[in-house]
Amino acid sequence: SQELEQSPQSLIVQEGKNLTINCTSSKTLYGLYWYKQKYGEGLIFLMMLQKGGEEKSHEKITAKLDEKKQQSSLHITASQPSHAGIYLCGADRSSNTGKLIFGQGTTLQVKP
Amino acid sequence: EPEVTQTPSHQVTQMGQEVILRCVPISNHLYFYWYRQILGQKVEFLVSFYNNEISEKSEIFDDQFSVERPDGSNFTLKIRSTKLEDSAMYFCASSGDRRSQPQHFGDGTRLSIL
């Protein structure tokens, strides 16, 4: 079974539309990280959430971690072509070594 | 903005050969990591390294793999005798703290084993 499940697997939206990507864990998370990856390239850090109920925003991207710390959502407002890419959630499961496990990724296409 | 740099960007090697992937972490970071991503699959943890020791390693990180911080700036991943299934993108990451600060990733080295 998947340790971190992302949904949807892929998403195509019209430019200007809002969208949400979800990341669900079967276990409590000690830290949840959102990264963006362009195909064949490195991971770009977006946001880190550690406290239940925490919400962070940067430009048009907002991420939340639910109270139970088992689900996170990434919301993009008024999407632009520059938002296109693969969004990955990564989780710290309290190994005390910083080990992250990752979801399978959500591929976002934004049509102009 | 400081960044993690990895070299080479692409490495092609014959099966059975040794390969060394190099990384320069962000200068004031203390925690170092290697991950890999086989084409079309998830990013997988390989190893974490702190204070010149391996903190944790995954099942993938068997005796064929080793890591080293030979000087104050480089962090290397060595695969002693490469196999076809080692073909993947290898990412180096570093962080200033394992909990309160995020890991920053390099652009990766694409390793192709022939």
Short mmCIF file of C-alpha atoms in Angstrom, two decimals:
data_model
loop_
_atom_site.label_atom_id
_atom_site.label_comp_id
_atom_site.label_asym_id
_atom_site.label_seq_id
_atom_site.Cartn_x
_atom_site.Cartn_y
_atom_site.Cartn_z
CA SER A 1 0.00 0.00 0.00
CA GLN A 2 1.05 3.58 -0.67
CA GLU A 3 2.56 5.34 2.35
CA LEU A 4 1.80 8.74 0.86
CA GLU A 5 -1.02 8.99 -1.60
CA GLN A 6 -1.38 12.00 -3.85
CA SER A 7 -4.49 12.90 -5.77
CA PRO A 8 -5.15 13.50 -8.50
CA GLN A 9 -2.32 11.83 -10.41
CA SER A 10 -2.63 14.40 -13.16
CA LEU A 11 -4.53 17.58 -13.75
CA ILE A 12 -5.16 19.79 -16.75
CA VAL A 13 -6.61 23.22 -16.04
CA GLN A 14 -7.31 26.33 -18.03
CA GLU A 15 -5.13 29.30 -17.19
CA GLY A 16 -6.73 31.40 -14.50
CA LYS A 17 -8.52 28.51 -12.82
CA ASN A 18 -7.97 27.40 -9.22
CA LEU A 19 -6.87 23.89 -8.35
CA THR A 20 -6.13 21.69 -5.36
CA ILE A 21 -3.75 18.76 -4.94
CA ASN A 22 -4.06 16.44 -1.96
CA CYS A 23 -1.55 14.34 -0.08
CA THR A 24 -2.78 11.72 2.39
CA SER A 25 -0.88 9.60 4.86
CA SER A 26 -2.06 6.62 6.87
CA LYS A 27 0.22 7.68 9.71
CA THR A 28 0.87 10.90 11.59
CA LEU A 29 3.36 13.16 9.89
CA TYR A 30 6.07 15.06 11.72
CA GLY A 31 6.72 17.31 8.78
CA LEU A 32 5.15 17.68 5.35
CA TYR A 33 7.03 19.22 2.46
CA TRP A 34 5.83 20.33 -0.93
CA TYR A 35 8.21 20.37 -3.85
CA LYS A 36 7.83 21.14 -7.53
CA GLN A 37 9.74 19.22 -10.18
CA LYS A 38 10.04 19.93 -13.84
CA TYR A 39 10.42 16.80 -15.92
CA GLY A 40 13.97 15.46 -15.67
CA GLU A 41 15.08 18.22 -13.31
CA GLY A 42 15.61 18.73 -9.61
CA LEU A 43 13.11 19.34 -6.83
CA ILE A 44 12.35 22.93 -5.95
CA PHE A 45 11.27 23.49 -2.37
CA LEU A 46 7.88 25.21 -2.04
CA MET A 47 6.67 24.93 1.54
CA MET A 48 7.15 23.10 4.81
CA LEU A 49 4.35 22.40 7.31
CA GLN A 50 4.90 20.97 10.76
CA LYS A 51 2.03 21.90 13.02
CA GLY A 52 -1.49 20.54 12.82
CA GLY A 53 -3.78 23.16 11.34
CA GLU A 54 -0.87 25.08 9.90
CA GLU A 55 -1.35 27.02 6.69
CA LYS A 56 1.29 28.77 4.61
CA SER A 57 1.12 30.86 1.48
CA HIS A 58 3.62 32.02 -1.06
CA GLU A 59 2.46 34.10 -3.98
CA LYS A 60 -0.53 32.20 -5.38
CA ILE A 61 0.18 28.88 -3.67
CA THR A 62 -1.30 27.91 -0.30
CA ALA A 63 -0.58 24.72 1.60
CA LYS A 64 -2.39 23.37 4.64
CA LEU A 65 -1.78 20.52 7.06
CA ASP A 66 -4.89 19.17 8.77
CA GLU A 67 -5.28 19.01 12.55
CA LYS A 68 -4.52 15.31 12.72
CA LYS A 69 -1.41 15.83 10.59
CA GLN A 70 -2.37 13.09 8.19
CA GLN A 71 -3.44 15.10 5.17
CA SER A 72 -2.17 18.14 3.35
CA SER A 73 -3.53 20.12 0.47
CA LEU A 74 -1.83 22.45 -1.99
CA HIS A 75 -4.04 25.08 -3.55
CA ILE A 76 -3.09 27.24 -6.51
CA THR A 77 -5.16 30.33 -7.18
CA ALA A 78 -5.51 31.76 -10.69
CA SER A 79 -3.14 29.24 -12.27
CA GLN A 80 -0.56 30.33 -14.84
CA PRO A 81 1.49 28.33 -17.36
CA SER A 82 4.50 28.81 -15.06
CA HIS A 83 2.74 26.63 -12.48
CA ALA A 84 2.96 23.62 -14.76
CA GLY A 85 5.11 20.76 -13.50
CA ILE A 86 5.08 17.82 -11.13
CA TYR A 87 4.11 18.52 -7.54
CA LEU A 88 5.50 16.17 -4.92
CA CYS A 89 4.64 15.88 -1.28
CA GLY A 90 7.34 14.52 1.00
CA ALA A 91 6.95 13.43 4.59
CA ASP A 92 9.15 13.13 7.61
CA ARG A 93 8.13 10.09 9.62
CA SER A 94 10.22 10.89 12.64
CA SER A 95 13.17 8.75 11.80
CA ASN A 96 15.33 11.43 13.46
CA THR A 97 17.57 11.27 10.44
CA GLY A 98 15.68 13.57 8.11
CA LYS A 99 14.66 10.75 5.80
CA LEU A 100 11.82 11.85 3.55
CA ILE A 101 9.36 9.59 1.80
CA PHE A 102 7.59 10.96 -1.24
CA GLY A 103 4.24 10.60 -2.91
CA GLN A 104 4.05 9.57 -6.53
CA GLY A 105 3.56 13.14 -7.72
CA THR A 106 0.79 15.10 -9.41
CA THR A 107 1.43 16.31 -12.93
CA LEU A 108 -0.12 19.71 -13.62
CA GLN A 109 -0.67 21.15 -17.07
CA VAL A 110 -2.00 24.69 -17.45
CA LYS A 111 -3.51 25.51 -20.81
CA PRO A 112 -3.09 29.12 -21.95
CA GLU B 1 20.52 32.22 -3.40
CA PRO B 2 22.76 29.32 -2.29
CA GLU B 3 22.13 26.07 -4.07
CA VAL B 4 23.17 22.44 -4.14
CA THR B 5 25.27 21.62 -7.20
CA GLN B 6 25.76 18.18 -8.68
CA THR B 7 28.22 16.91 -11.25
CA PRO B 8 28.13 15.48 -13.79
CA SER B 9 24.63 16.18 -15.06
CA HIS B 10 24.71 12.96 -17.08
CA GLN B 11 26.93 9.92 -16.64
CA VAL B 12 27.01 6.94 -18.99
CA THR B 13 28.83 3.88 -17.67
CA GLN B 14 29.30 0.27 -18.66
CA MET B 15 27.75 -2.31 -16.35
CA GLY B 16 30.23 -3.48 -13.73
CA GLN B 17 32.16 -0.23 -13.69
CA GLU B 18 32.53 2.04 -10.69
CA VAL B 19 30.92 5.44 -10.74
CA ILE B 20 31.24 8.45 -8.43
CA LEU B 21 28.56 11.09 -8.29
CA ARG B 22 29.56 14.41 -6.81
CA CYS B 23 27.65 17.01 -4.87
CA VAL B 24 28.49 20.34 -3.31
CA PRO B 25 25.89 21.01 -0.60
CA ILE B 26 24.94 24.47 0.59
CA SER B 27 27.92 25.74 2.57
CA ASN B 28 26.51 26.07 6.09
CA HIS B 29 24.39 22.91 5.94
CA LEU B 30 25.18 19.97 8.18
CA TYR B 31 22.84 17.22 6.98
CA PHE B 32 23.32 15.54 3.64
CA TYR B 33 21.21 13.09 1.67
CA TRP B 34 21.09 11.05 -1.49
CA TYR B 35 17.85 10.08 -3.20
CA ARG B 36 17.19 8.44 -6.49
CA GLN B 37 14.34 8.43 -8.97
CA ILE B 38 13.98 5.66 -11.51
CA LEU B 39 12.21 6.94 -14.61
CA GLY B 40 8.48 7.18 -13.99
CA GLN B 41 8.74 6.19 -10.34
CA LYS B 42 8.79 7.89 -6.97
CA VAL B 43 11.74 9.70 -5.46
CA GLU B 44 13.33 7.17 -3.09
CA PHE B 45 15.56 7.79 -0.09
CA LEU B 46 19.00 6.20 -0.21
CA VAL B 47 21.04 7.54 2.68
CA SER B 48 21.38 10.36 5.20
CA PHE B 49 24.73 11.58 6.50
CA TYR B 50 25.66 13.74 9.45
CA ASN B 51 28.85 14.38 11.37
CA ASN B 52 30.82 12.17 9.01
CA GLU B 53 28.62 9.18 9.63
CA ILE B 54 25.68 7.52 7.94
CA SER B 55 22.57 8.27 10.00
CA GLU B 56 20.22 6.02 8.10
CA LYS B 57 20.27 4.01 4.92
CA SER B 58 17.56 2.31 2.93
CA GLU B 59 17.41 -1.28 1.71
CA ILE B 60 18.54 -0.04 -1.68
CA PHE B 61 21.80 1.21 -0.18
CA ASP B 62 23.61 -2.12 -0.11
CA ASP B 63 27.33 -2.90 0.00
CA GLN B 64 27.79 -1.63 -3.53
CA PHE B 65 27.03 1.91 -2.38
CA SER B 66 29.13 4.21 -0.23
CA VAL B 67 29.16 7.87 0.66
CA GLU B 68 31.96 10.15 1.65
CA ARG B 69 32.59 13.73 2.57
CA PRO B 70 36.25 13.90 1.52
CA ASP B 71 36.69 17.58 2.35
CA GLY B 72 34.70 20.49 3.71
CA SER B 73 32.65 21.02 0.59
CA ASN B 74 32.06 17.82 -1.39
CA PHE B 75 29.71 14.93 -0.71
CA THR B 76 30.03 11.89 -2.96
CA LEU B 77 28.06 8.77 -3.74
CA LYS B 78 30.03 5.82 -5.10
CA ILE B 79 28.57 2.76 -6.73
CA ARG B 80 31.27 0.09 -6.87
CA SER B 81 30.00 -2.27 -9.55
CA THR B 82 27.07 -0.80 -11.41
CA LYS B 83 24.08 -2.83 -12.54
CA LEU B 84 21.52 -2.06 -15.21
CA GLU B 85 18.93 -1.39 -12.49
CA ASP B 86 21.10 1.40 -11.07
CA SER B 87 20.06 3.54 -14.03
CA ALA B 88 18.19 6.47 -12.48
CA MET B 89 18.34 10.14 -11.63
CA TYR B 90 20.33 10.63 -8.43
CA PHE B 91 19.61 13.66 -6.29
CA CYS B 92 21.75 15.12 -3.57
CA ALA B 93 20.08 17.23 -0.87
CA SER B 94 21.24 19.17 2.15
CA SER B 95 19.64 20.91 5.11
CA GLY B 96 20.77 23.05 7.99
CA ASP B 97 18.71 21.01 10.42
CA ARG B 98 16.93 17.70 10.04
CA ARG B 99 13.65 18.95 11.45
CA SER B 100 13.15 22.69 11.38
CA GLN B 101 14.63 23.40 7.96
CA PRO B 102 13.74 21.93 4.59
CA GLN B 103 16.01 19.86 2.39
CA HIS B 104 17.25 21.62 -0.71
CA PHE B 105 17.89 19.46 -3.73
CA GLY B 106 20.38 19.63 -6.55
CA ASP B 107 19.40 19.27 -10.21
CA GLY B 108 20.44 15.63 -10.20
CA THR B 109 22.80 13.36 -12.10
CA ARG B 110 21.23 11.14 -14.71
CA LEU B 111 23.05 7.80 -14.54
CA SER B 112 22.71 5.49 -17.52
CA ILE B 113 24.15 2.00 -17.26
CA LEU B 114 24.79 0.18 -20.54
#
